[in-house]
PDB file of C-alpha atoms in Angstrom:
ATOM      1  CA  MET A   1     160.308   4.101 -72.993  1.00  0.00           C
ATOM      2  CA  ALA A   2     158.975   1.467 -75.467  1.00  0.00           C
ATOM      3  CA  LYS A   3     156.431  -1.274 -74.507  1.00  0.00           C
ATOM      4  CA  ILE A   4     157.449  -4.929 -75.762  1.00  0.00           C
ATOM      5  CA  LEU A   5     155.170  -8.157 -75.909  1.00  0.00           C
ATOM      6  CA  PHE A   6     156.782 -11.418 -74.877  1.00  0.00           C
ATOM      7  CA  VAL A   7     154.640 -14.038 -76.459  1.00  0.00           C
ATOM      8  CA  VAL A   8     155.176 -17.102 -74.054  1.00  0.00           C
ATOM      9  CA  THR A   9     154.283 -20.817 -74.555  1.00  0.00           C
ATOM     10  CA  GLY A  10     151.157 -21.831 -72.463  1.00  0.00           C
ATOM     11  CA  ALA A  11     151.908 -25.629 -72.774  1.00  0.00           C
ATOM     12  CA  ASP A  12     153.529 -27.324 -70.048  1.00  0.00           C
ATOM     13  CA  HIS A  13     154.040 -30.507 -72.081  1.00  0.00           C
ATOM     14  CA  TRP A  14     155.365 -31.737 -75.511  1.00  0.00           C
ATOM     15  CA  THR A  15     153.439 -34.804 -77.130  1.00  0.00           C
ATOM     16  CA  LEU A  16     156.197 -37.074 -78.638  1.00  0.00           C
ATOM     17  CA  ALA A  17     155.627 -39.319 -81.192  1.00  0.00           C
ATOM     18  CA  ASP A  18     154.459 -42.316 -79.313  1.00  0.00           C
ATOM     19  CA  GLY A  19     151.889 -40.084 -77.677  1.00  0.00           C
ATOM     20  CA  THR A  20     153.903 -39.525 -74.429  1.00  0.00           C
ATOM     21  CA  ALA A  21     153.835 -36.025 -72.833  1.00  0.00           C
ATOM     22  CA  HIS A  22     157.177 -34.808 -72.276  1.00  0.00           C
ATOM     23  CA  PRO A  23     157.167 -32.019 -69.283  1.00  0.00           C
ATOM     24  CA  THR A  24     158.056 -28.573 -70.923  1.00  0.00           C
ATOM     25  CA  GLY A  25     157.102 -25.194 -71.177  1.00  0.00           C
ATOM     26  CA  PHE A  26     159.329 -22.236 -71.765  1.00  0.00           C
ATOM     27  CA  TRP A  27     163.214 -22.149 -71.615  1.00  0.00           C
ATOM     28  CA  ALA A  28     164.252 -19.961 -68.633  1.00  0.00           C
ATOM     29  CA  GLU A  29     167.342 -18.226 -69.900  1.00  0.00           C
ATOM     30  CA  GLU A  30     165.547 -17.283 -73.250  1.00  0.00           C
ATOM     31  CA  ALA A  31     162.874 -15.295 -71.178  1.00  0.00           C
ATOM     32  CA  VAL A  32     165.151 -14.136 -68.470  1.00  0.00           C
ATOM     33  CA  ALA A  33     168.174 -12.563 -70.511  1.00  0.00           C
ATOM     34  CA  PRO A  34     166.147 -10.727 -73.214  1.00  0.00           C
ATOM     35  CA  TYR A  35     163.696  -9.585 -70.081  1.00  0.00           C
ATOM     36  CA  GLN A  36     166.831  -8.249 -68.287  1.00  0.00           C
ATOM     37  CA  VAL A  37     168.174  -6.600 -71.676  1.00  0.00           C
ATOM     38  CA  PHE A  38     165.199  -4.484 -72.308  1.00  0.00           C
ATOM     39  CA  THR A  39     164.197  -3.775 -68.824  1.00  0.00           C
ATOM     40  CA  GLY A  40     167.560  -2.594 -67.955  1.00  0.00           C
ATOM     41  CA  ALA A  41     167.088  -0.419 -70.969  1.00  0.00           C
ATOM     42  CA  GLY A  42     164.313   1.225 -69.349  1.00  0.00           C
ATOM     43  CA  HIS A  43     161.457  -0.600 -71.447  1.00  0.00           C
ATOM     44  CA  GLU A  44     158.414  -1.925 -70.277  1.00  0.00           C
ATOM     45  CA  VAL A  45     157.837  -5.935 -70.973  1.00  0.00           C
ATOM     46  CA  VAL A  46     154.117  -7.328 -71.028  1.00  0.00           C
ATOM     47  CA  VAL A  47     153.692 -11.392 -71.315  1.00  0.00           C
ATOM     48  CA  ALA A  48     150.881 -12.764 -73.148  1.00  0.00           C
ATOM     49  CA  THR A  49     150.003 -16.473 -73.327  1.00  0.00           C
ATOM     50  CA  PRO A  50     147.599 -18.536 -75.140  1.00  0.00           C
ATOM     51  CA  GLY A  51     144.189 -18.092 -72.921  1.00  0.00           C
ATOM     52  CA  GLY A  52     146.178 -15.843 -70.368  1.00  0.00           C
ATOM     53  CA  VAL A  53     147.401 -18.967 -68.308  1.00  0.00           C
ATOM     54  CA  VAL A  54     150.320 -18.396 -66.238  1.00  0.00           C
ATOM     55  CA  PRO A  55     152.957 -19.917 -68.304  1.00  0.00           C
ATOM     56  CA  THR A  56     155.358 -23.124 -66.939  1.00  0.00           C
ATOM     57  CA  VAL A  57     159.223 -23.054 -66.983  1.00  0.00           C
ATOM     58  CA  ASP A  58     160.891 -26.133 -68.109  1.00  0.00           C
ATOM     59  CA  ARG A  59     162.258 -27.529 -65.268  1.00  0.00           C
ATOM     60  CA  GLY A  60     165.425 -28.489 -67.127  1.00  0.00           C
ATOM     61  CA  SER A  61     166.304 -25.261 -68.219  1.00  0.00           C
ATOM     62  CA  LEU A  62     167.076 -24.163 -64.310  1.00  0.00           C
ATOM     63  CA  ALA A  63     169.743 -27.284 -64.418  1.00  0.00           C
ATOM     64  CA  PRO A  64     173.351 -26.200 -63.684  1.00  0.00           C
ATOM     65  CA  ASP A  65     174.403 -28.246 -66.720  1.00  0.00           C
ATOM     66  CA  VAL A  66     172.740 -25.710 -69.185  1.00  0.00           C
ATOM     67  CA  ASN A  67     173.408 -22.959 -67.250  1.00  0.00           C
ATOM     68  CA  GLY A  68     177.189 -23.124 -67.126  1.00  0.00           C
ATOM     69  CA  GLY A  69     177.226 -24.512 -63.685  1.00  0.00           C
ATOM     70  CA  GLN A  70     175.669 -23.703 -60.177  1.00  0.00           C
ATOM     71  CA  GLU A  71     176.187 -20.058 -60.241  1.00  0.00           C
ATOM     72  CA  GLY A  72     174.472 -19.556 -63.681  1.00  0.00           C
ATOM     73  CA  ALA A  73     171.749 -21.792 -62.573  1.00  0.00           C
ATOM     74  CA  ASP A  74     171.257 -19.682 -59.383  1.00  0.00           C
ATOM     75  CA  LYS A  75     171.392 -16.241 -61.611  1.00  0.00           C
ATOM     76  CA  VAL A  76     168.747 -17.620 -63.868  1.00  0.00           C
ATOM     77  CA  ALA A  77     166.704 -18.932 -61.086  1.00  0.00           C
ATOM     78  CA  ALA A  78     166.933 -15.144 -59.497  1.00  0.00           C
ATOM     79  CA  GLY A  79     165.879 -13.622 -62.761  1.00  0.00           C
ATOM     80  CA  LEU A  80     162.949 -15.694 -63.119  1.00  0.00           C
ATOM     81  CA  GLU A  81     161.798 -14.719 -59.669  1.00  0.00           C
ATOM     82  CA  ALA A  82     162.213 -11.314 -60.526  1.00  0.00           C
ATOM     83  CA  PHE A  83     160.278 -11.508 -63.870  1.00  0.00           C
ATOM     84  CA  GLU A  84     157.011 -10.477 -62.078  1.00  0.00           C
ATOM     85  CA  GLU A  85     155.000 -10.178 -65.426  1.00  0.00           C
ATOM     86  CA  LEU A  86     155.266 -13.859 -66.233  1.00  0.00           C
ATOM     87  CA  ARG A  87     152.849 -14.306 -63.153  1.00  0.00           C
ATOM     88  CA  ARG A  88     150.374 -12.133 -64.419  1.00  0.00           C
ATOM     89  CA  PRO A  89     150.146 -12.642 -68.488  1.00  0.00           C
ATOM     90  CA  VAL A  90     147.342 -11.362 -70.604  1.00  0.00           C
ATOM     91  CA  ALA A  91     145.333 -13.269 -73.066  1.00  0.00           C
ATOM     92  CA  LEU A  92     147.220 -13.596 -76.348  1.00  0.00           C
ATOM     93  CA  GLU A  93     143.587 -13.428 -78.228  1.00  0.00           C
ATOM     94  CA  ASN A  94     143.089 -10.059 -76.528  1.00  0.00           C
ATOM     95  CA  VAL A  95     146.277  -8.408 -77.807  1.00  0.00           C
ATOM     96  CA  ASP A  96     146.469  -5.298 -79.801  1.00  0.00           C
ATOM     97  CA  LEU A  97     149.592  -4.813 -81.908  1.00  0.00           C
ATOM     98  CA  ASP A  98     148.783  -1.030 -81.857  1.00  0.00           C
ATOM     99  CA  ALA A  99     149.926  -1.031 -78.007  1.00  0.00           C
ATOM    100  CA  TYR A 100     153.263  -2.351 -78.557  1.00  0.00           C
ATOM    101  CA  ASP A 101     156.501  -1.250 -80.091  1.00  0.00           C
ATOM    102  CA  ALA A 102     158.010  -4.720 -80.540  1.00  0.00           C
ATOM    103  CA  VAL A 103     157.280  -8.518 -80.180  1.00  0.00           C
ATOM    104  CA  PHE A 104     159.454 -11.322 -78.724  1.00  0.00           C
ATOM    105  CA  TYR A 105     158.746 -15.005 -78.669  1.00  0.00           C
ATOM    106  CA  PRO A 106     161.234 -16.967 -76.221  1.00  0.00           C
ATOM    107  CA  GLY A 107     161.445 -20.791 -76.895  1.00  0.00           C
ATOM    108  CA  GLY A 108     161.351 -23.861 -75.046  1.00  0.00           C
ATOM    109  CA  HIS A 109     159.689 -27.053 -76.566  1.00  0.00           C
ATOM    110  CA  GLY A 110     156.225 -25.781 -75.284  1.00  0.00           C
ATOM    111  CA  PRO A 111     155.869 -23.361 -78.830  1.00  0.00           C
ATOM    112  CA  MET A 112     156.161 -26.919 -80.660  1.00  0.00           C
ATOM    113  CA  GLU A 113     152.771 -27.879 -78.678  1.00  0.00           C
ATOM    114  CA  ASP A 114     150.560 -24.687 -78.582  1.00  0.00           C
ATOM    115  CA  LEU A 115     152.050 -21.949 -80.545  1.00  0.00           C
ATOM    116  CA  ALA A 116     152.593 -23.899 -83.667  1.00  0.00           C
ATOM    117  CA  VAL A 117     148.822 -24.298 -84.457  1.00  0.00           C
ATOM    118  CA  ASP A 118     147.571 -21.074 -82.522  1.00  0.00           C
ATOM    119  CA  PRO A 119     145.927 -18.816 -84.986  1.00  0.00           C
ATOM    120  CA  ALA A 120     145.911 -15.783 -82.600  1.00  0.00           C
ATOM    121  CA  SER A 121     149.524 -15.844 -82.619  1.00  0.00           C
ATOM    122  CA  GLY A 122     149.938 -16.707 -86.136  1.00  0.00           C
ATOM    123  CA  ARG A 123     147.717 -13.419 -87.239  1.00  0.00           C
ATOM    124  CA  LEU A 124     149.890 -11.457 -84.452  1.00  0.00           C
ATOM    125  CA  LEU A 125     153.043 -12.593 -86.374  1.00  0.00           C
ATOM    126  CA  THR A 126     151.714 -11.616 -89.854  1.00  0.00           C
ATOM    127  CA  GLU A 127     150.456  -8.165 -88.428  1.00  0.00           C
ATOM    128  CA  THR A 128     153.945  -7.572 -86.614  1.00  0.00           C
ATOM    129  CA  LEU A 129     155.636  -8.656 -89.877  1.00  0.00           C
ATOM    130  CA  ALA A 130     153.674  -6.377 -92.016  1.00  0.00           C
ATOM    131  CA  SER A 131     153.987  -3.317 -89.518  1.00  0.00           C
ATOM    132  CA  GLY A 132     157.548  -3.124 -89.602  1.00  0.00           C
ATOM    133  CA  LYS A 133     157.929  -3.446 -86.015  1.00  0.00           C
ATOM    134  CA  PRO A 134     160.954  -5.295 -84.655  1.00  0.00           C
ATOM    135  CA  LEU A 135     160.114  -9.078 -84.040  1.00  0.00           C
ATOM    136  CA  GLY A 136     162.442 -11.373 -82.313  1.00  0.00           C
ATOM    137  CA  VAL A 137     162.154 -15.278 -81.958  1.00  0.00           C
ATOM    138  CA  VAL A 138     164.658 -17.598 -80.668  1.00  0.00           C
ATOM    139  CA  CYS A 139     165.229 -21.193 -80.601  1.00  0.00           C
ATOM    140  CA  HIS A 140     162.086 -23.361 -80.527  1.00  0.00           C
ATOM    141  CA  ALA A 141     159.939 -20.292 -80.583  1.00  0.00           C
ATOM    142  CA  PRO A 142     160.022 -20.326 -84.808  1.00  0.00           C
ATOM    143  CA  ALA A 143     157.593 -23.360 -84.235  1.00  0.00           C
ATOM    144  CA  ALA A 144     154.921 -20.239 -83.850  1.00  0.00           C
ATOM    145  CA  LEU A 145     155.602 -19.098 -87.522  1.00  0.00           C
ATOM    146  CA  LEU A 146     154.154 -22.329 -88.840  1.00  0.00           C
ATOM    147  CA  ALA A 147     150.556 -20.956 -87.719  1.00  0.00           C
ATOM    148  CA  ALA A 148     151.393 -17.654 -89.928  1.00  0.00           C
ATOM    149  CA  THR A 149     149.633 -18.807 -92.611  1.00  0.00           C
ATOM    150  CA  GLY A 150     147.032 -16.882 -94.676  1.00  0.00           C
ATOM    151  CA  ALA A 151     143.279 -18.370 -96.160  1.00  0.00           C
ATOM    152  CA  ASP A 152     145.307 -18.691 -99.603  1.00  0.00           C
ATOM    153  CA  GLY A 153     147.673 -21.248 -97.529  1.00  0.00           C
ATOM    154  CA  THR A 154     150.686 -19.016 -97.806  1.00  0.00           C
ATOM    155  CA  ASN A 155     152.988 -18.397 -95.086  1.00  0.00           C
ATOM    156  CA  ALA A 156     154.132 -14.921 -94.147  1.00  0.00           C
ATOM    157  CA  PHE A 157     157.654 -15.808 -93.723  1.00  0.00           C
ATOM    158  CA  THR A 158     158.036 -17.704 -97.137  1.00  0.00           C
ATOM    159  CA  GLY A 159     161.041 -16.501 -98.354  1.00  0.00           C
ATOM    160  CA  TYR A 160     162.594 -14.999 -95.223  1.00  0.00           C
ATOM    161  CA  ARG A 161     166.085 -15.614 -94.118  1.00  0.00           C
ATOM    162  CA  LEU A 162     165.811 -17.192 -90.564  1.00  0.00           C
ATOM    163  CA  THR A 163     167.081 -19.526 -87.910  1.00  0.00           C
ATOM    164  CA  GLY A 164     165.748 -21.580 -85.002  1.00  0.00           C
ATOM    165  CA  PHE A 165     166.737 -24.890 -83.115  1.00  0.00           C
ATOM    166  CA  THR A 166     168.675 -27.234 -85.796  1.00  0.00           C
ATOM    167  CA  ASN A 167     168.221 -30.868 -86.363  1.00  0.00           C
ATOM    168  CA  THR A 168     171.715 -31.360 -85.050  1.00  0.00           C
ATOM    169  CA  GLU A 169     171.102 -29.648 -81.764  1.00  0.00           C
ATOM    170  CA  GLU A 170     167.705 -31.587 -81.514  1.00  0.00           C
ATOM    171  CA  ALA A 171     169.422 -35.014 -82.027  1.00  0.00           C
ATOM    172  CA  GLN A 172     172.339 -33.746 -79.599  1.00  0.00           C
ATOM    173  CA  ALA A 173     169.796 -33.099 -77.194  1.00  0.00           C
ATOM    174  CA  GLY A 174     168.379 -36.273 -77.405  1.00  0.00           C
ATOM    175  CA  PHE A 175     164.712 -35.705 -78.952  1.00  0.00           C
ATOM    176  CA  ALA A 176     165.108 -35.949 -82.773  1.00  0.00           C
ATOM    177  CA  ASP A 177     164.432 -39.467 -83.022  1.00  0.00           C
ATOM    178  CA  LYS A 178     161.175 -38.868 -80.639  1.00  0.00           C
ATOM    179  CA  ALA A 179     159.790 -35.933 -82.162  1.00  0.00           C
ATOM    180  CA  LYS A 180     156.590 -35.982 -84.152  1.00  0.00           C
ATOM    181  CA  TRP A 181     158.442 -33.433 -86.569  1.00  0.00           C
ATOM    182  CA  LEU A 182     161.672 -31.212 -86.361  1.00  0.00           C
ATOM    183  CA  LEU A 183     161.653 -27.385 -86.668  1.00  0.00           C
ATOM    184  CA  GLN A 184     164.190 -27.018 -88.969  1.00  0.00           C
ATOM    185  CA  ASP A 185     162.474 -29.545 -91.256  1.00  0.00           C
ATOM    186  CA  ARG A 186     159.204 -27.612 -91.071  1.00  0.00           C
ATOM    187  CA  LEU A 187     160.835 -24.084 -91.538  1.00  0.00           C
ATOM    188  CA  VAL A 188     162.409 -25.281 -94.668  1.00  0.00           C
ATOM    189  CA  ALA A 189     159.092 -26.849 -95.846  1.00  0.00           C
ATOM    190  CA  LEU A 190     157.380 -23.489 -95.583  1.00  0.00           C
ATOM    191  CA  GLY A 191     159.691 -21.972 -97.990  1.00  0.00           C
ATOM    192  CA  ALA A 192     161.832 -20.187 -95.389  1.00  0.00           C
ATOM    193  CA  ASP A 193     165.601 -19.582 -95.989  1.00  0.00           C
ATOM    194  CA  PHE A 194     166.962 -21.570 -92.902  1.00  0.00           C
ATOM    195  CA  GLN A 195     170.780 -20.751 -92.030  1.00  0.00           C
ATOM    196  CA  GLU A 196     172.363 -22.912 -89.428  1.00  0.00           C
ATOM    197  CA  GLY A 197     175.276 -21.974 -87.238  1.00  0.00           C
ATOM    198  CA  GLU A 198     177.445 -23.874 -84.988  1.00  0.00           C
ATOM    199  CA  PRO A 199     175.263 -26.143 -82.551  1.00  0.00           C
ATOM    200  CA  TRP A 200     174.975 -24.552 -79.329  1.00  0.00           C
ATOM    201  CA  ALA A 201     176.867 -21.337 -80.474  1.00  0.00           C
ATOM    202  CA  PRO A 202     175.326 -17.724 -80.391  1.00  0.00           C
ATOM    203  CA  PHE A 203     174.015 -17.426 -83.926  1.00  0.00           C
ATOM    204  CA  VAL A 204     171.599 -14.530 -84.916  1.00  0.00           C
ATOM    205  CA  ILE A 205     169.963 -13.649 -88.392  1.00  0.00           C
ATOM    206  CA  THR A 206     168.272 -10.463 -89.553  1.00  0.00           C
ATOM    207  CA  ASP A 207     166.117 -10.021 -92.564  1.00  0.00           C
ATOM    208  CA  ARG A 208     163.881  -6.950 -92.599  1.00  0.00           C
ATOM    209  CA  ASN A 209     162.195  -6.262 -89.232  1.00  0.00           C
ATOM    210  CA  LEU A 210     162.824 -10.000 -88.386  1.00  0.00           C
ATOM    211  CA  VAL A 211     165.460 -11.331 -86.033  1.00  0.00           C
ATOM    212  CA  THR A 212     165.898 -14.915 -85.172  1.00  0.00           C
ATOM    213  CA  GLY A 213     168.168 -16.879 -82.783  1.00  0.00           C
ATOM    214  CA  GLN A 214     169.355 -20.359 -83.248  1.00  0.00           C
ATOM    215  CA  ASN A 215     169.286 -21.337 -79.415  1.00  0.00           C
ATOM    216  CA  PRO A 216     169.576 -20.336 -75.814  1.00  0.00           C
ATOM    217  CA  ALA A 217     172.747 -18.888 -76.111  1.00  0.00           C
ATOM    218  CA  SER A 218     171.389 -16.708 -79.009  1.00  0.00           C
ATOM    219  CA  ALA A 219     168.762 -14.944 -76.750  1.00  0.00           C
ATOM    220  CA  THR A 220     171.158 -12.127 -75.223  1.00  0.00           C
ATOM    221  CA  PRO A 221     172.685 -11.343 -78.922  1.00  0.00           C
ATOM    222  CA  LEU A 222     168.882 -11.161 -80.263  1.00  0.00           C
ATOM    223  CA  ALA A 223     167.602  -8.926 -77.724  1.00  0.00           C
ATOM    224  CA  GLU A 224     170.680  -6.420 -77.991  1.00  0.00           C
ATOM    225  CA  GLU A 225     169.721  -6.646 -81.919  1.00  0.00           C
ATOM    226  CA  LEU A 226     166.247  -5.791 -81.029  1.00  0.00           C
ATOM    227  CA  LEU A 227     167.028  -2.881 -78.520  1.00  0.00           C
ATOM    228  CA  LYS A 228     169.061  -1.409 -81.438  1.00  0.00           C
ATOM    229  CA  ARG A 229     165.928  -1.381 -83.484  1.00  0.00           C
ATOM    230  CA  ILE A 230     163.511  -0.204 -80.791  1.00  0.00           C
ATOM    231  CA  GLY A 231     165.774   2.951 -80.564  1.00  0.00           C
TER     232      GLY A 231
END
């Protein structure tokens, strides 16, 4: 049995360009679907958040219209209820990578607020990349990669092929003109080789031990790819 660390945003809002706080958190499907893949295969999941705060779910991610209807929304809500580890997270600052076999970051707009500038998360990402252990990051969670910058100013993910929530998807979601910055733009600026699939369709990119997914629909295939690498 492997032990998989879920690094989840501790933010309950996302500060927009005009200074207003948009309620958010983690995106339910992006946490629940991989959790079910990993625990279904007999693995253990541990949740870590900045400061060990209990993470907030983005209420919008529980709506029927983003879960393929009411039945899908009910399944995600039930999966969230069964995900007990979310209610007893460890502090990200105290995480020892040696205790884990793989690391996974679910998205939601929350990571744009906290993980994008979190030094403990940045160190963990850099260590995980260097260790060769499987690292999965989906949707808006690649915002956390922005904090993986060394003292010399270079980012650990420069030159990596990866994906994340695209400018096109952000525009279609209605936030592109409200955001302080766009994820795709920042990842390109740090020197990543950003790959873009069809909007809202599953799209997963692997480069060395890094596995990234573009959007919520990519969470399950990303988890299945990580599962293969965990063995």
